[in-house]
Tab-separated table of C-alpha atoms in Angstrom:
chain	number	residue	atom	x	y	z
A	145	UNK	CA	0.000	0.000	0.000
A	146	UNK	CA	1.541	3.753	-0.483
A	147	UNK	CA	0.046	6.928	1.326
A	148	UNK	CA	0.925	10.645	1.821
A	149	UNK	CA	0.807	12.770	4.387
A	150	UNK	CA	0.864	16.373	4.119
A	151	UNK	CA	1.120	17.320	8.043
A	152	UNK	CA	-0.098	21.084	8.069
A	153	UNK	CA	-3.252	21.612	7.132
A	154	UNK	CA	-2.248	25.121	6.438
A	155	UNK	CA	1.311	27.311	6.264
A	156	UNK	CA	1.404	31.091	6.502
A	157	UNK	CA	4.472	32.994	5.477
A	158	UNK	CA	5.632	36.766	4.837
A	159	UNK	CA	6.096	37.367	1.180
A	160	UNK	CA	9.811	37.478	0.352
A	161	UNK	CA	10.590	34.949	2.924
A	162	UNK	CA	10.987	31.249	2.126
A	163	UNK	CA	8.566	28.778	2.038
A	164	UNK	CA	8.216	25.195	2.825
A	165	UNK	CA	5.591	22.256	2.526
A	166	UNK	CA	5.781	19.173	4.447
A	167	UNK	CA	5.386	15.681	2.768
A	168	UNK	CA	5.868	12.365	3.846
A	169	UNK	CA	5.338	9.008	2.051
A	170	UNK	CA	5.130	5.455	2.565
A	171	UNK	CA	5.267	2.686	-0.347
A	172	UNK	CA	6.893	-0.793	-0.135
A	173	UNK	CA	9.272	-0.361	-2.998
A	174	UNK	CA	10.464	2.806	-4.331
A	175	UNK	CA	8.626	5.936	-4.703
A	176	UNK	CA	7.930	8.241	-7.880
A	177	UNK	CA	6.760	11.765	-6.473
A	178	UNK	CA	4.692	14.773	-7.062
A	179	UNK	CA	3.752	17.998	-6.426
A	180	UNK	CA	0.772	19.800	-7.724
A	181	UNK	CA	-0.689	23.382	-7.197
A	182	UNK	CA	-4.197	24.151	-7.313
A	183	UNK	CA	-5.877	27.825	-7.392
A	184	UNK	CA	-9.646	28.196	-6.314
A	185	UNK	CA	-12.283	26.763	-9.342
A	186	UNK	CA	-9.246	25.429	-10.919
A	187	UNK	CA	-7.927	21.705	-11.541
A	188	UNK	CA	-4.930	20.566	-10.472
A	189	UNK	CA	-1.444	21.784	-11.889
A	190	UNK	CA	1.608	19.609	-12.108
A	191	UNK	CA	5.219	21.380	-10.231
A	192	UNK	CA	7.328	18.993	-10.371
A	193	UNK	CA	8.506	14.937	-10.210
A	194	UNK	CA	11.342	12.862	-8.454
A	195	UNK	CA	11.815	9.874	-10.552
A	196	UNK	CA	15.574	9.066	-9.980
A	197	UNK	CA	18.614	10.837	-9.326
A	198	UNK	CA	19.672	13.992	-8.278
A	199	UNK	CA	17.653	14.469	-4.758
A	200	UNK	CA	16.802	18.508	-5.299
A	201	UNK	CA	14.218	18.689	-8.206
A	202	UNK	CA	13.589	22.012	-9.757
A	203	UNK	CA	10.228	22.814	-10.929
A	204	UNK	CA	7.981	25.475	-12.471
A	205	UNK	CA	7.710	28.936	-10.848
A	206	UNK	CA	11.218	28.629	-9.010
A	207	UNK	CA	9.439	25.740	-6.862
A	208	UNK	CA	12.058	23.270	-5.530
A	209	UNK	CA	11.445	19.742	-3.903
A	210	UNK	CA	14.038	17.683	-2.022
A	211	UNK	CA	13.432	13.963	-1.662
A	212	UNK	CA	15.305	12.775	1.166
A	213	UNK	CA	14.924	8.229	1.381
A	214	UNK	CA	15.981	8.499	5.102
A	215	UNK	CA	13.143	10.677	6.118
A	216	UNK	CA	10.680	9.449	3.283
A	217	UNK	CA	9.928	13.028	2.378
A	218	UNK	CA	9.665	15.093	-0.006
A	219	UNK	CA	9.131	18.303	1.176
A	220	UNK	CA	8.181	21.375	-0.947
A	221	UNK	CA	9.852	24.857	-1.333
A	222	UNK	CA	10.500	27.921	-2.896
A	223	UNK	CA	13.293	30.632	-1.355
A	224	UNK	CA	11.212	33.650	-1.469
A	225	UNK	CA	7.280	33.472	-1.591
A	226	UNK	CA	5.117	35.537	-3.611
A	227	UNK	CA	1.705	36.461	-2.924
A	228	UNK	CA	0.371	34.840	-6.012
A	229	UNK	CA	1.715	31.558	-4.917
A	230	UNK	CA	-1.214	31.454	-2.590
A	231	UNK	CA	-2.827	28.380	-3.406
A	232	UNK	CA	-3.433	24.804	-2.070
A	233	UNK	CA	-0.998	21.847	-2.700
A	234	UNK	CA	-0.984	18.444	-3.223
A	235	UNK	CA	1.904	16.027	-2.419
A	236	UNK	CA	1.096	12.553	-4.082
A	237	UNK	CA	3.403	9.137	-4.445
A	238	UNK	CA	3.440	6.107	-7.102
A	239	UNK	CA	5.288	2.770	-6.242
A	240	UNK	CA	7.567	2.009	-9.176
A	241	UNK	CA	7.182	-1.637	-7.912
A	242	UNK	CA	3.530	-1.957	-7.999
A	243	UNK	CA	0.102	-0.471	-7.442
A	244	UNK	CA	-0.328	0.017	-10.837
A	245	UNK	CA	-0.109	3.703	-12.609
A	246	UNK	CA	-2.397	4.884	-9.443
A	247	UNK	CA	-1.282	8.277	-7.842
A	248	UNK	CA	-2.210	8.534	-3.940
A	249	UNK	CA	-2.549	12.562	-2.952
A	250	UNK	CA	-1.940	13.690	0.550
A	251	UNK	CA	-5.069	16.122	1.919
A	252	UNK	CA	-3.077	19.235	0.596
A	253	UNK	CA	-1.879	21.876	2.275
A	254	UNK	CA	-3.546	25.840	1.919
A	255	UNK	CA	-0.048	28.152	1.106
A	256	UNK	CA	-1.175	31.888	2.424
A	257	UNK	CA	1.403	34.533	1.447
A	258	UNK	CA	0.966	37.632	3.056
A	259	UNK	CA	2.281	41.337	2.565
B	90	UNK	CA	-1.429	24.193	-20.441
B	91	UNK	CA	-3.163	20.333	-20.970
B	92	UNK	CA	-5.130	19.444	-23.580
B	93	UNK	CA	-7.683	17.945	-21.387
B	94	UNK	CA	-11.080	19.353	-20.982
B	95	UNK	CA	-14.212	19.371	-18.779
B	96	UNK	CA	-17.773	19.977	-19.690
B	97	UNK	CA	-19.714	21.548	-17.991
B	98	UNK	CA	-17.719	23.898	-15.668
B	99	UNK	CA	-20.489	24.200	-13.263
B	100	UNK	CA	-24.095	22.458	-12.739
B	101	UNK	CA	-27.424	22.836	-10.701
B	102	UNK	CA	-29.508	19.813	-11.323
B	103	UNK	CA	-32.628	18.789	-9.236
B	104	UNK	CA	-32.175	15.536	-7.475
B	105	UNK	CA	-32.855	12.506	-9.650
B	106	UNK	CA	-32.113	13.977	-12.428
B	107	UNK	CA	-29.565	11.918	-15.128
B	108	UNK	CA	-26.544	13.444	-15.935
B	109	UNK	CA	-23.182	13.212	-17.844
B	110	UNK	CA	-19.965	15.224	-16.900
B	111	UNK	CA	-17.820	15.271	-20.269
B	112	UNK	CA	-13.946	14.610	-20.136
B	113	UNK	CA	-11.942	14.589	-23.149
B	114	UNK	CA	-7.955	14.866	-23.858
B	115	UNK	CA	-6.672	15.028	-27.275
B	116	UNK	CA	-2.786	14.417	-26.272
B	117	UNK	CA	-3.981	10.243	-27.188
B	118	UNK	CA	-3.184	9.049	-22.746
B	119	UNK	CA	-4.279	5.506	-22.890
B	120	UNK	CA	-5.011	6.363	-19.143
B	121	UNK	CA	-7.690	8.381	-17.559
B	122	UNK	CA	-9.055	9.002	-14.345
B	123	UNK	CA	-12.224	10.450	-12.165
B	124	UNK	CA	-11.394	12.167	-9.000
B	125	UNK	CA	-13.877	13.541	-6.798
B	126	UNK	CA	-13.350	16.813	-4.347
B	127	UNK	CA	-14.643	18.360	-1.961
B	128	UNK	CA	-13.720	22.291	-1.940
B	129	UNK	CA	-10.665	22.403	-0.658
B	130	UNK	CA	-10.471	19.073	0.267
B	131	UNK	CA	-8.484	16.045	-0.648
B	132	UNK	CA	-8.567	14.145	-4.166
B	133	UNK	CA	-10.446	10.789	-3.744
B	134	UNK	CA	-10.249	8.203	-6.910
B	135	UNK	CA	-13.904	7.089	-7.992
B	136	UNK	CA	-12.685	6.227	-11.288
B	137	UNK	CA	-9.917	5.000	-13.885
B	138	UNK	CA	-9.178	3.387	-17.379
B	139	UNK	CA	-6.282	1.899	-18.939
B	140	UNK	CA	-7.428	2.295	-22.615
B	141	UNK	CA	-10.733	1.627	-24.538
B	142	UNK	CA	-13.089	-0.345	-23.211
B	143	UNK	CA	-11.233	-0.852	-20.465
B	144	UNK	CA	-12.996	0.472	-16.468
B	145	UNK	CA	-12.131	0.113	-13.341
B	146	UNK	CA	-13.613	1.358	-9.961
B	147	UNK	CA	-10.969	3.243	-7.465
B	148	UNK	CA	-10.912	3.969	-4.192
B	149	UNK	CA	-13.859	5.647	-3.126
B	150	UNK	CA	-16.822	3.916	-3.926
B	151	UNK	CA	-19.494	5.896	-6.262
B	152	UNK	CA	-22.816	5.536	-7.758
B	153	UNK	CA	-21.675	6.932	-10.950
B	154	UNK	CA	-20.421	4.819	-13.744
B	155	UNK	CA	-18.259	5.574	-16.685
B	156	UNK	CA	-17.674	4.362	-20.280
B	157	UNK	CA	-14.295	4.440	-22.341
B	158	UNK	CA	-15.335	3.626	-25.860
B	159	UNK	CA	-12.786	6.127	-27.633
B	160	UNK	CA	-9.038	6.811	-26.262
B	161	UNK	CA	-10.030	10.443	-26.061
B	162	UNK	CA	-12.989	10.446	-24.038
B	163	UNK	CA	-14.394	9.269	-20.736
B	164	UNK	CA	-17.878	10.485	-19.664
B	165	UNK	CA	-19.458	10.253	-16.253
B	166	UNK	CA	-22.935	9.497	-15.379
B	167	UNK	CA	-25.078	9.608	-12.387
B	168	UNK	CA	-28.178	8.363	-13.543
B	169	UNK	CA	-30.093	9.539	-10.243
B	170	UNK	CA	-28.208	12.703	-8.960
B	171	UNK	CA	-29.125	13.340	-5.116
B	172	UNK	CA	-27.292	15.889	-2.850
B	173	UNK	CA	-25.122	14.169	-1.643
B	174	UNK	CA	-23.242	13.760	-5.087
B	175	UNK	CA	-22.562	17.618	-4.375
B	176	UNK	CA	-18.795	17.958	-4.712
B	177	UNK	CA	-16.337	19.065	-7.864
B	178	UNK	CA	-15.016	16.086	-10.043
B	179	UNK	CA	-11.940	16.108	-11.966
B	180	UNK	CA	-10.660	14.370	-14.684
B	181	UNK	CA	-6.814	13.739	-15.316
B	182	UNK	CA	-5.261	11.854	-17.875
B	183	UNK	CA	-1.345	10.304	-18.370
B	184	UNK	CA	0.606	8.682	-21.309
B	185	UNK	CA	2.018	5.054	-21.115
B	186	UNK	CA	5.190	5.001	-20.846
B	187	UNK	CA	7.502	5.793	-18.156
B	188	UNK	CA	6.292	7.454	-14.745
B	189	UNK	CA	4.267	10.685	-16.431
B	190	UNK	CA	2.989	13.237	-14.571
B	191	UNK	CA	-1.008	13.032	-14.901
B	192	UNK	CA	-3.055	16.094	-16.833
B	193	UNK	CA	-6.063	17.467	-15.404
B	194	UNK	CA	-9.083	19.185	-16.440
B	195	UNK	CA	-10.164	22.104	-15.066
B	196	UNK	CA	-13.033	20.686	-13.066
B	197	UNK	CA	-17.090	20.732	-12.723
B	198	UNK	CA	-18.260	21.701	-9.945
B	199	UNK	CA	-21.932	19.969	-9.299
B	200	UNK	CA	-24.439	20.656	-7.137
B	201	UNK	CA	-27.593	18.971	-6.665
B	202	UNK	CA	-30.775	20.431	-5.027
């Protein structure tokens, strides 16, 4: 079985100053991982993937992700916030061993940039 | 921006009435999916396919049903909508090879009186 958990149901930070989303997986084998960004009446938008490799992954709009196998994380974050980037995100995990092409999402997180 | 699209964007229905909630994707994903969401709320899987005429039930049981019968399009029915089918479904799609990223729609958000 594979799960998520996004621990904070919501993170508040000063514009300018850096952010950071929690995630945490579990999956018997190894894990492929995501993080998407949705905006209010929207569907969901894809950031970024760790598939292999190097463990910081650069995504869109100067989002970063580092997947640490210790920890099973992969948290989210971005060095300085923007109010725009006001949103709510989903971490979600694939097992590259099995479960199919299935994507399990955490319960997402609400990102509130403030002045 | 996906090619993957969502009709309607929003719907009011009266309860029992039948209804279909369009998906289409014209990137040619063999795989599809149905997600249903409560605002703000998590992503629950009520529906997938792996290619034409191929459907599978996910995670969260539903009363809808759905129907793959071309590669680009998966439709979802309710053929009795009641309230508590109130929530915003979304459609996502993936190619076949290697661990893709899925696409999704922009949403429709239903509500049933």
């Amino acid at each position: 079985a594979q799960s998520v958990a996004q621990p904070e149901d919501q993170v508040n930070v000063a514009e300018g100053n850096p952010l950071t989303v929690k995630c945490t997986y579990s999956v018997s084998g190894n894990p492929y991982l995501f993080w998407y960004v949705q905006y209010p009446n929207r569907g969901l938008q894809f950031l970024l993937k760790y598939i292999t490799g190097d463990n910081l992954v650069k995504g869109s709009y100067g989002f970063e992700a580092e997947f640490n196998k210790s920890q099973t994380s992969f948290h989210l974050k971005k060095p300085s916030a923007l109010v725009s980037d006001s949103a709510l995100y989903f971490c979600a995990v694939r097992d590259k061993g099995g479960g199919g092409n299935k994507l399990t999402f955490g319960t997402g997180t609400q990102l509130k940039v403030e002045l | 921006e996906a090619d993957i699209y969502q009709t309607p964007r929003y719907l009011v229905i009266g309860t029992g009435k039948k209804i279909t909630l369009e998906c289409s994707q014209t990137m040619g994903h063999d795989k599809m999916y149905w997600y249903q969401q409560d605002p703000g709320m998590e992503l629950h899987l009520i529906h997938y396919s792996y290619g034409v005429n191929s459907t599978e039930k996910g995670d969260l049981s539903s009363e809808s049903t759905v129907s793959r019968i071309r590669t680009e399009h998966f439709p979802l029915t309710l053929e009795s909508a009641r309230p508590s089918h109130t929530s915003q479904y979304l459609c996502a799609s993936h190619g076949t090879s290697g661990p893709n990223e899925q696409f999704f729609g922009p949403g429709t958000r239903l509500t049933v009186l």
